[in-house]
Short mmCIF file of N, CA and C in Angstrom, two decimals:
data_model
loop_
_atom_site.label_atom_id
_atom_site.label_comp_id
_atom_site.label_asym_id
_atom_site.label_seq_id
_atom_site.Cartn_x
_atom_site.Cartn_y
_atom_site.Cartn_z
N MET A 1 0.85 -1.19 0.00
CA MET A 1 0.00 0.00 0.00
C MET A 1 0.88 1.24 0.00
N PRO A 2 0.62 2.17 -0.88
CA PRO A 2 1.41 3.41 -0.90
C PRO A 2 1.20 4.21 0.39
N THR A 3 2.25 4.91 0.78
CA THR A 3 2.15 5.70 2.01
C THR A 3 1.13 6.83 1.87
N THR A 4 0.83 7.24 0.66
CA THR A 4 -0.19 8.29 0.49
C THR A 4 -1.55 7.81 0.98
N ASP A 5 -1.83 6.51 0.83
CA ASP A 5 -3.09 5.97 1.35
C ASP A 5 -3.13 6.03 2.87
N LEU A 6 -2.00 5.71 3.49
CA LEU A 6 -1.92 5.83 4.95
C LEU A 6 -2.06 7.29 5.38
N ASP A 7 -1.45 8.18 4.63
CA ASP A 7 -1.58 9.61 4.93
C ASP A 7 -3.04 10.05 4.87
N GLN A 8 -3.74 9.63 3.84
CA GLN A 8 -5.15 10.00 3.70
C GLN A 8 -6.00 9.41 4.81
N LEU A 9 -5.72 8.17 5.17
CA LEU A 9 -6.44 7.51 6.25
C LEU A 9 -6.23 8.25 7.57
N MET A 10 -4.99 8.63 7.85
CA MET A 10 -4.71 9.34 9.09
C MET A 10 -5.22 10.77 9.06
N ASP A 11 -5.28 11.38 7.89
CA ASP A 11 -5.90 12.70 7.78
C ASP A 11 -7.38 12.62 8.16
N ARG A 12 -8.06 11.57 7.68
CA ARG A 12 -9.47 11.38 8.04
C ARG A 12 -9.61 11.12 9.54
N ALA A 13 -8.69 10.31 10.09
CA ALA A 13 -8.73 10.03 11.53
C ALA A 13 -8.52 11.32 12.34
N SER A 14 -7.59 12.14 11.89
CA SER A 14 -7.33 13.41 12.59
C SER A 14 -8.54 14.32 12.54
N LEU A 15 -9.22 14.36 11.40
CA LEU A 15 -10.42 15.17 11.27
C LEU A 15 -11.52 14.67 12.22
N MET A 16 -11.68 13.36 12.32
CA MET A 16 -12.68 12.80 13.24
C MET A 16 -12.32 13.11 14.69
N LEU A 17 -11.03 13.10 14.99
CA LEU A 17 -10.58 13.43 16.34
C LEU A 17 -10.89 14.88 16.67
N VAL A 18 -10.64 15.78 15.73
CA VAL A 18 -10.95 17.21 15.92
C VAL A 18 -12.46 17.41 16.11
N LYS A 19 -13.26 16.63 15.38
CA LYS A 19 -14.72 16.73 15.48
C LYS A 19 -15.28 16.00 16.71
N MET A 20 -14.37 15.43 17.53
CA MET A 20 -14.72 14.69 18.75
C MET A 20 -15.57 13.46 18.45
N GLN A 21 -15.36 12.89 17.29
CA GLN A 21 -16.01 11.63 16.92
C GLN A 21 -14.98 10.52 17.18
N TYR A 22 -14.82 10.23 18.48
CA TYR A 22 -13.72 9.39 18.93
C TYR A 22 -13.84 7.93 18.49
N VAL A 23 -15.05 7.40 18.44
CA VAL A 23 -15.22 6.01 18.03
C VAL A 23 -14.77 5.83 16.59
N GLU A 24 -15.21 6.72 15.71
CA GLU A 24 -14.82 6.63 14.30
C GLU A 24 -13.33 6.88 14.13
N ALA A 25 -12.78 7.85 14.86
CA ALA A 25 -11.35 8.13 14.78
C ALA A 25 -10.54 6.92 15.24
N GLN A 26 -11.00 6.25 16.29
CA GLN A 26 -10.30 5.07 16.77
C GLN A 26 -10.31 3.95 15.73
N LYS A 27 -11.45 3.75 15.09
CA LYS A 27 -11.53 2.71 14.06
C LYS A 27 -10.56 3.01 12.91
N LEU A 28 -10.48 4.26 12.50
CA LEU A 28 -9.57 4.63 11.41
C LEU A 28 -8.12 4.44 11.83
N CYS A 29 -7.79 4.81 13.06
CA CYS A 29 -6.43 4.62 13.56
C CYS A 29 -6.06 3.15 13.63
N GLU A 30 -7.00 2.33 14.11
CA GLU A 30 -6.74 0.89 14.19
C GLU A 30 -6.55 0.29 12.80
N GLN A 31 -7.33 0.75 11.83
CA GLN A 31 -7.18 0.29 10.46
C GLN A 31 -5.81 0.69 9.92
N ALA A 32 -5.42 1.93 10.16
CA ALA A 32 -4.12 2.40 9.70
C ALA A 32 -2.98 1.64 10.36
N LEU A 33 -3.13 1.34 11.63
CA LEU A 33 -2.10 0.60 12.35
C LEU A 33 -1.91 -0.80 11.77
N ARG A 34 -3.03 -1.47 11.45
CA ARG A 34 -2.95 -2.80 10.83
C ARG A 34 -2.24 -2.72 9.48
N ILE A 35 -2.58 -1.71 8.69
CA ILE A 35 -1.97 -1.57 7.37
C ILE A 35 -0.48 -1.27 7.51
N ALA A 36 -0.12 -0.35 8.40
CA ALA A 36 1.29 -0.01 8.59
C ALA A 36 2.08 -1.23 9.07
N TYR A 37 1.48 -2.01 9.93
CA TYR A 37 2.14 -3.23 10.42
C TYR A 37 2.34 -4.22 9.28
N ASP A 38 1.28 -4.47 8.54
CA ASP A 38 1.36 -5.43 7.43
C ASP A 38 2.38 -5.00 6.38
N CYS A 39 2.48 -3.70 6.15
CA CYS A 39 3.41 -3.17 5.13
C CYS A 39 4.78 -2.83 5.72
N LYS A 40 4.94 -3.08 7.02
CA LYS A 40 6.20 -2.79 7.72
C LYS A 40 6.60 -1.32 7.58
N GLN A 41 5.62 -0.46 7.67
CA GLN A 41 5.86 1.00 7.62
C GLN A 41 6.03 1.51 9.05
N TRP A 42 7.17 1.16 9.66
CA TRP A 42 7.39 1.45 11.08
C TRP A 42 7.43 2.95 11.36
N SER A 43 7.82 3.74 10.40
CA SER A 43 7.88 5.19 10.63
C SER A 43 6.49 5.79 10.86
N TYR A 44 5.44 5.09 10.43
CA TYR A 44 4.08 5.58 10.60
C TYR A 44 3.51 5.27 11.98
N PHE A 45 4.16 4.37 12.70
CA PHE A 45 3.59 3.97 13.98
C PHE A 45 3.38 5.15 14.93
N ALA A 46 4.36 6.03 15.07
CA ALA A 46 4.22 7.18 15.97
C ALA A 46 3.07 8.08 15.52
N ARG A 47 2.95 8.27 14.24
CA ARG A 47 1.88 9.12 13.71
C ARG A 47 0.51 8.50 13.98
N ILE A 48 0.45 7.19 14.07
CA ILE A 48 -0.81 6.49 14.30
C ILE A 48 -1.07 6.31 15.79
N ILE A 49 -0.06 5.93 16.53
CA ILE A 49 -0.23 5.59 17.95
C ILE A 49 -0.69 6.78 18.77
N LEU A 50 -0.12 7.95 18.56
CA LEU A 50 -0.50 9.11 19.38
C LEU A 50 -1.98 9.47 19.25
N PRO A 51 -2.54 9.59 18.04
CA PRO A 51 -3.98 9.85 17.94
C PRO A 51 -4.82 8.68 18.48
N LEU A 52 -4.33 7.45 18.30
CA LEU A 52 -5.05 6.29 18.83
C LEU A 52 -5.10 6.35 20.36
N GLN A 53 -4.00 6.73 20.98
CA GLN A 53 -3.98 6.87 22.43
C GLN A 53 -4.95 7.98 22.89
N GLU A 54 -4.99 9.06 22.14
CA GLU A 54 -5.90 10.15 22.49
C GLU A 54 -7.35 9.71 22.36
N CYS A 55 -7.68 8.96 21.32
CA CYS A 55 -9.04 8.43 21.17
C CYS A 55 -9.40 7.55 22.36
N SER A 56 -8.50 6.65 22.71
CA SER A 56 -8.74 5.74 23.83
C SER A 56 -8.93 6.52 25.14
N ARG A 57 -8.11 7.52 25.35
CA ARG A 57 -8.22 8.34 26.56
C ARG A 57 -9.57 9.05 26.61
N GLN A 58 -9.97 9.66 25.52
CA GLN A 58 -11.25 10.36 25.48
C GLN A 58 -12.43 9.41 25.67
N LEU A 59 -12.36 8.23 25.03
CA LEU A 59 -13.43 7.25 25.18
C LEU A 59 -13.55 6.79 26.63
N ARG A 60 -12.42 6.57 27.30
CA ARG A 60 -12.46 6.17 28.72
C ARG A 60 -13.04 7.28 29.57
N MET A 61 -12.67 8.53 29.30
CA MET A 61 -13.20 9.65 30.09
C MET A 61 -14.71 9.77 29.93
N ILE A 62 -15.20 9.61 28.72
CA ILE A 62 -16.64 9.67 28.47
C ILE A 62 -17.32 8.48 29.15
N ALA A 63 -16.72 7.30 29.06
CA ALA A 63 -17.31 6.09 29.64
C ALA A 63 -17.49 6.22 31.15
N VAL A 64 -16.48 6.74 31.85
CA VAL A 64 -16.58 6.81 33.31
C VAL A 64 -17.58 7.85 33.78
N GLU A 65 -18.01 8.73 32.89
CA GLU A 65 -19.06 9.70 33.24
C GLU A 65 -20.46 9.11 33.07
N GLY A 66 -20.55 7.93 32.44
CA GLY A 66 -21.84 7.29 32.19
C GLY A 66 -22.22 6.33 33.30
N SER A 67 -23.07 5.39 32.96
CA SER A 67 -23.53 4.38 33.91
C SER A 67 -22.39 3.44 34.27
N ILE A 68 -22.39 3.00 35.53
CA ILE A 68 -21.39 2.05 36.00
C ILE A 68 -22.13 0.79 36.45
N VAL A 69 -21.78 -0.34 35.86
CA VAL A 69 -22.38 -1.62 36.23
C VAL A 69 -21.26 -2.52 36.72
N LEU A 70 -21.26 -2.81 38.02
CA LEU A 70 -20.22 -3.64 38.63
C LEU A 70 -20.79 -5.01 38.94
N GLY A 71 -20.67 -5.91 38.02
CA GLY A 71 -21.14 -7.28 38.25
C GLY A 71 -22.48 -7.52 37.61
N THR A 72 -22.59 -8.68 36.98
CA THR A 72 -23.83 -9.01 36.26
C THR A 72 -24.34 -10.40 36.61
N ASP A 73 -23.70 -11.08 37.56
CA ASP A 73 -24.07 -12.47 37.80
C ASP A 73 -25.46 -12.63 38.41
N GLN A 74 -26.03 -11.55 38.94
CA GLN A 74 -27.37 -11.64 39.49
C GLN A 74 -28.39 -10.80 38.71
N LEU A 75 -28.01 -10.35 37.53
CA LEU A 75 -28.91 -9.55 36.71
C LEU A 75 -29.66 -10.45 35.74
N SER A 76 -30.90 -10.09 35.44
CA SER A 76 -31.69 -10.87 34.49
C SER A 76 -31.17 -10.66 33.07
N ASP A 77 -31.54 -11.56 32.18
CA ASP A 77 -31.15 -11.44 30.77
C ASP A 77 -31.68 -10.16 30.15
N ASP A 78 -32.88 -9.71 30.57
CA ASP A 78 -33.45 -8.48 30.05
C ASP A 78 -32.60 -7.27 30.43
N VAL A 79 -32.12 -7.26 31.66
CA VAL A 79 -31.28 -6.14 32.11
C VAL A 79 -29.97 -6.15 31.35
N ILE A 80 -29.39 -7.33 31.18
CA ILE A 80 -28.13 -7.42 30.43
C ILE A 80 -28.34 -6.98 28.98
N ALA A 81 -29.48 -7.31 28.40
CA ALA A 81 -29.77 -6.88 27.02
C ALA A 81 -29.86 -5.37 26.92
N THR A 82 -30.34 -4.70 27.96
CA THR A 82 -30.45 -3.24 27.92
C THR A 82 -29.09 -2.56 27.99
N LEU A 83 -28.05 -3.27 28.41
CA LEU A 83 -26.72 -2.68 28.44
C LEU A 83 -26.29 -2.23 27.05
N ASN A 84 -26.78 -2.91 26.02
CA ASN A 84 -26.48 -2.55 24.64
C ASN A 84 -26.99 -1.16 24.30
N GLU A 85 -27.98 -0.69 25.04
CA GLU A 85 -28.58 0.61 24.75
C GLU A 85 -27.89 1.76 25.47
N LEU A 86 -26.95 1.45 26.36
CA LEU A 86 -26.22 2.51 27.05
C LEU A 86 -25.42 3.33 26.06
N GLN A 87 -25.48 4.63 26.17
CA GLN A 87 -24.68 5.49 25.31
C GLN A 87 -23.24 5.59 25.81
N SER A 88 -23.09 5.54 27.12
CA SER A 88 -21.75 5.58 27.71
C SER A 88 -21.80 4.87 29.05
N GLY A 89 -20.66 4.38 29.45
CA GLY A 89 -20.58 3.73 30.74
C GLY A 89 -19.48 2.68 30.80
N CYS A 90 -19.39 2.09 31.98
CA CYS A 90 -18.44 1.02 32.24
C CYS A 90 -19.22 -0.19 32.73
N VAL A 91 -18.95 -1.34 32.15
CA VAL A 91 -19.64 -2.58 32.51
C VAL A 91 -18.59 -3.62 32.84
N VAL A 92 -18.69 -4.20 34.04
CA VAL A 92 -17.82 -5.30 34.43
C VAL A 92 -18.70 -6.53 34.56
N PHE A 93 -18.57 -7.44 33.60
CA PHE A 93 -19.33 -8.68 33.63
C PHE A 93 -18.70 -9.64 34.62
N THR A 94 -19.55 -10.31 35.41
CA THR A 94 -19.08 -11.31 36.36
C THR A 94 -19.90 -12.58 36.15
N GLY A 95 -19.53 -13.61 36.84
CA GLY A 95 -20.24 -14.86 36.73
C GLY A 95 -19.52 -15.82 35.82
N PRO A 96 -20.06 -17.03 35.66
CA PRO A 96 -19.36 -18.07 34.91
C PRO A 96 -19.16 -17.76 33.42
N ASP A 97 -20.04 -16.98 32.82
CA ASP A 97 -19.90 -16.68 31.39
C ASP A 97 -19.58 -15.20 31.15
N ALA A 98 -18.84 -14.61 32.08
CA ALA A 98 -18.53 -13.17 32.00
C ALA A 98 -17.77 -12.81 30.73
N ALA A 99 -16.75 -13.58 30.38
CA ALA A 99 -15.95 -13.25 29.20
C ALA A 99 -16.78 -13.33 27.93
N THR A 100 -17.65 -14.33 27.84
CA THR A 100 -18.51 -14.49 26.67
C THR A 100 -19.49 -13.33 26.56
N GLN A 101 -20.11 -12.96 27.69
CA GLN A 101 -21.05 -11.84 27.67
C GLN A 101 -20.35 -10.54 27.30
N ALA A 102 -19.15 -10.34 27.82
CA ALA A 102 -18.42 -9.11 27.52
C ALA A 102 -18.10 -9.03 26.02
N LEU A 103 -17.62 -10.11 25.45
CA LEU A 103 -17.31 -10.11 24.01
C LEU A 103 -18.56 -9.89 23.17
N LYS A 104 -19.67 -10.49 23.58
CA LYS A 104 -20.92 -10.32 22.84
C LYS A 104 -21.34 -8.84 22.84
N LEU A 105 -21.25 -8.19 24.00
CA LEU A 105 -21.62 -6.78 24.06
C LEU A 105 -20.66 -5.92 23.26
N ILE A 106 -19.37 -6.24 23.31
CA ILE A 106 -18.39 -5.49 22.52
C ILE A 106 -18.74 -5.55 21.04
N HIS A 107 -19.05 -6.74 20.54
CA HIS A 107 -19.39 -6.88 19.13
C HIS A 107 -20.66 -6.12 18.77
N GLN A 108 -21.62 -6.06 19.70
CA GLN A 108 -22.86 -5.33 19.44
C GLN A 108 -22.62 -3.83 19.38
N VAL A 109 -21.84 -3.30 20.33
CA VAL A 109 -21.66 -1.85 20.38
C VAL A 109 -20.63 -1.35 19.38
N GLN A 110 -19.81 -2.23 18.81
CA GLN A 110 -18.86 -1.80 17.80
C GLN A 110 -19.58 -1.25 16.56
N GLN A 111 -20.80 -1.67 16.34
CA GLN A 111 -21.57 -1.21 15.19
C GLN A 111 -22.19 0.16 15.45
N GLN A 112 -22.13 0.61 16.70
CA GLN A 112 -22.74 1.88 17.08
C GLN A 112 -21.64 2.80 17.60
N SER A 113 -21.99 4.02 17.87
CA SER A 113 -21.00 4.97 18.39
C SER A 113 -21.17 5.16 19.89
N HIS A 114 -21.21 4.07 20.61
CA HIS A 114 -21.36 4.14 22.06
C HIS A 114 -19.98 4.19 22.70
N HIS A 115 -19.94 4.84 23.85
CA HIS A 115 -18.69 5.00 24.58
C HIS A 115 -18.74 4.08 25.80
N LEU A 116 -18.47 2.80 25.59
CA LEU A 116 -18.54 1.81 26.65
C LEU A 116 -17.18 1.18 26.89
N LEU A 117 -16.83 1.06 28.15
CA LEU A 117 -15.65 0.32 28.56
C LEU A 117 -16.19 -0.99 29.11
N ILE A 118 -15.83 -2.11 28.49
CA ILE A 118 -16.42 -3.40 28.82
C ILE A 118 -15.32 -4.34 29.28
N LEU A 119 -15.50 -4.90 30.47
CA LEU A 119 -14.52 -5.78 31.08
C LEU A 119 -15.21 -7.03 31.60
N SER A 120 -14.43 -8.05 31.93
CA SER A 120 -14.97 -9.21 32.62
C SER A 120 -14.12 -9.41 33.88
N ALA A 121 -14.70 -10.08 34.88
CA ALA A 121 -13.98 -10.25 36.14
C ALA A 121 -14.27 -11.61 36.75
N ILE A 122 -13.26 -12.13 37.40
CA ILE A 122 -13.41 -13.29 38.26
C ILE A 122 -13.50 -12.73 39.67
N THR A 123 -14.60 -13.02 40.33
CA THR A 123 -14.85 -12.40 41.62
C THR A 123 -14.54 -13.37 42.75
N GLY A 124 -13.95 -12.83 43.78
CA GLY A 124 -13.71 -13.56 45.02
C GLY A 124 -14.40 -12.82 46.15
N GLU A 125 -14.32 -13.37 47.32
CA GLU A 125 -14.97 -12.75 48.47
C GLU A 125 -14.40 -11.36 48.76
N ASN A 126 -13.07 -11.23 48.67
CA ASN A 126 -12.42 -9.98 49.04
C ASN A 126 -11.71 -9.28 47.89
N HIS A 127 -11.66 -9.90 46.71
CA HIS A 127 -10.97 -9.26 45.59
C HIS A 127 -11.60 -9.68 44.26
N TRP A 128 -11.36 -8.84 43.26
CA TRP A 128 -11.77 -9.12 41.90
C TRP A 128 -10.53 -9.12 41.03
N THR A 129 -10.49 -10.03 40.07
CA THR A 129 -9.46 -10.01 39.04
C THR A 129 -10.17 -9.65 37.74
N VAL A 130 -9.87 -8.46 37.25
CA VAL A 130 -10.57 -7.90 36.10
C VAL A 130 -9.71 -8.08 34.86
N HIS A 131 -10.37 -8.48 33.75
CA HIS A 131 -9.68 -8.73 32.48
C HIS A 131 -10.30 -7.86 31.40
N SER A 132 -9.44 -7.37 30.50
CA SER A 132 -9.99 -6.76 29.28
C SER A 132 -10.68 -7.86 28.51
N ALA A 133 -11.69 -7.51 27.75
CA ALA A 133 -12.51 -8.52 27.10
C ALA A 133 -11.98 -8.94 25.74
N HIS A 134 -10.99 -8.24 25.21
CA HIS A 134 -10.44 -8.62 23.91
C HIS A 134 -8.93 -8.47 23.93
N HIS A 135 -8.29 -8.96 22.91
CA HIS A 135 -6.83 -9.01 22.89
C HIS A 135 -6.24 -7.64 22.64
N PRO A 136 -5.13 -7.32 23.24
CA PRO A 136 -4.42 -8.15 24.20
C PRO A 136 -5.14 -8.14 25.54
N ILE A 137 -5.16 -9.28 26.20
CA ILE A 137 -5.83 -9.40 27.49
C ILE A 137 -4.96 -8.74 28.55
N LEU A 138 -5.53 -7.77 29.22
CA LEU A 138 -4.87 -7.09 30.33
C LEU A 138 -5.60 -7.47 31.60
N THR A 139 -4.86 -7.71 32.67
CA THR A 139 -5.45 -8.20 33.90
C THR A 139 -4.96 -7.35 35.07
N VAL A 140 -5.88 -7.08 36.00
CA VAL A 140 -5.52 -6.39 37.23
C VAL A 140 -6.39 -6.94 38.36
N SER A 141 -5.81 -7.09 39.54
CA SER A 141 -6.56 -7.52 40.72
C SER A 141 -6.63 -6.37 41.70
N PHE A 142 -7.76 -6.26 42.36
CA PHE A 142 -7.94 -5.20 43.35
C PHE A 142 -9.00 -5.63 44.35
N PRO A 143 -9.09 -4.95 45.50
CA PRO A 143 -10.11 -5.31 46.49
C PRO A 143 -11.51 -5.22 45.87
N ALA A 144 -12.36 -6.14 46.26
CA ALA A 144 -13.74 -6.15 45.74
C ALA A 144 -14.47 -4.88 46.14
N PRO A 145 -15.34 -4.38 45.26
CA PRO A 145 -16.16 -3.23 45.65
C PRO A 145 -17.12 -3.65 46.76
N PRO A 146 -17.62 -2.70 47.53
CA PRO A 146 -18.59 -3.05 48.58
C PRO A 146 -19.76 -3.83 48.00
N LYS A 147 -20.29 -4.74 48.78
CA LYS A 147 -21.41 -5.58 48.33
C LYS A 147 -22.57 -4.74 47.82
N ALA A 148 -22.84 -3.62 48.44
CA ALA A 148 -23.96 -2.76 48.05
C ALA A 148 -23.77 -2.19 46.64
N TRP A 149 -22.55 -2.12 46.17
CA TRP A 149 -22.28 -1.57 44.84
C TRP A 149 -22.35 -2.63 43.75
N GLN A 150 -22.35 -3.90 44.11
CA GLN A 150 -22.28 -4.98 43.14
C GLN A 150 -23.66 -5.35 42.60
N ASN A 151 -23.70 -5.75 41.33
CA ASN A 151 -24.90 -6.21 40.64
C ASN A 151 -25.98 -5.15 40.61
#
C-alpha cells in the first residue's frame, strides 16, 4: 500500500478526532495501524499511535461519566440486554460466562458509536481479578467493591 493511502487515512482520523467523533477516529487509527504493520511501515507507527492513544483516553473519560455496572451475575437477561442501549458507561461482567457476555456486548456496540468500557472479572470474596474482554488481554486484581455496589 502506498504511504499516500496511509496519509489520507490518518488525515481522516485526525479530522474525526478534531470533530470529537472518537469512536470513528479510533476505528480509522486501528485500520491504519494494521496496514502499517502489514506493510512494515514502522515510521508511521508514531503518527498512528499518538492519535489512537488520544481516542482511547477520550473514550475512557466519556465512559466513566456514564452508567457504571459492577457485576452481572445476578442480573436478568433483560437487564443485560439493555446494556447494549447505554450510550456511555463502564460494565464489568461477572459470573461463569462473564468473558462471553463481555465479548458479545463489545461486538454489538462496535456497530454503534457508544462509549462503553467493557470488562470481565473473576470475583472472590475480598478481591476481583478484572480482564480486558479482547486481545491483548490485560489483567488487574484489586479489592472487591462493597457488596452494596455490586450487581
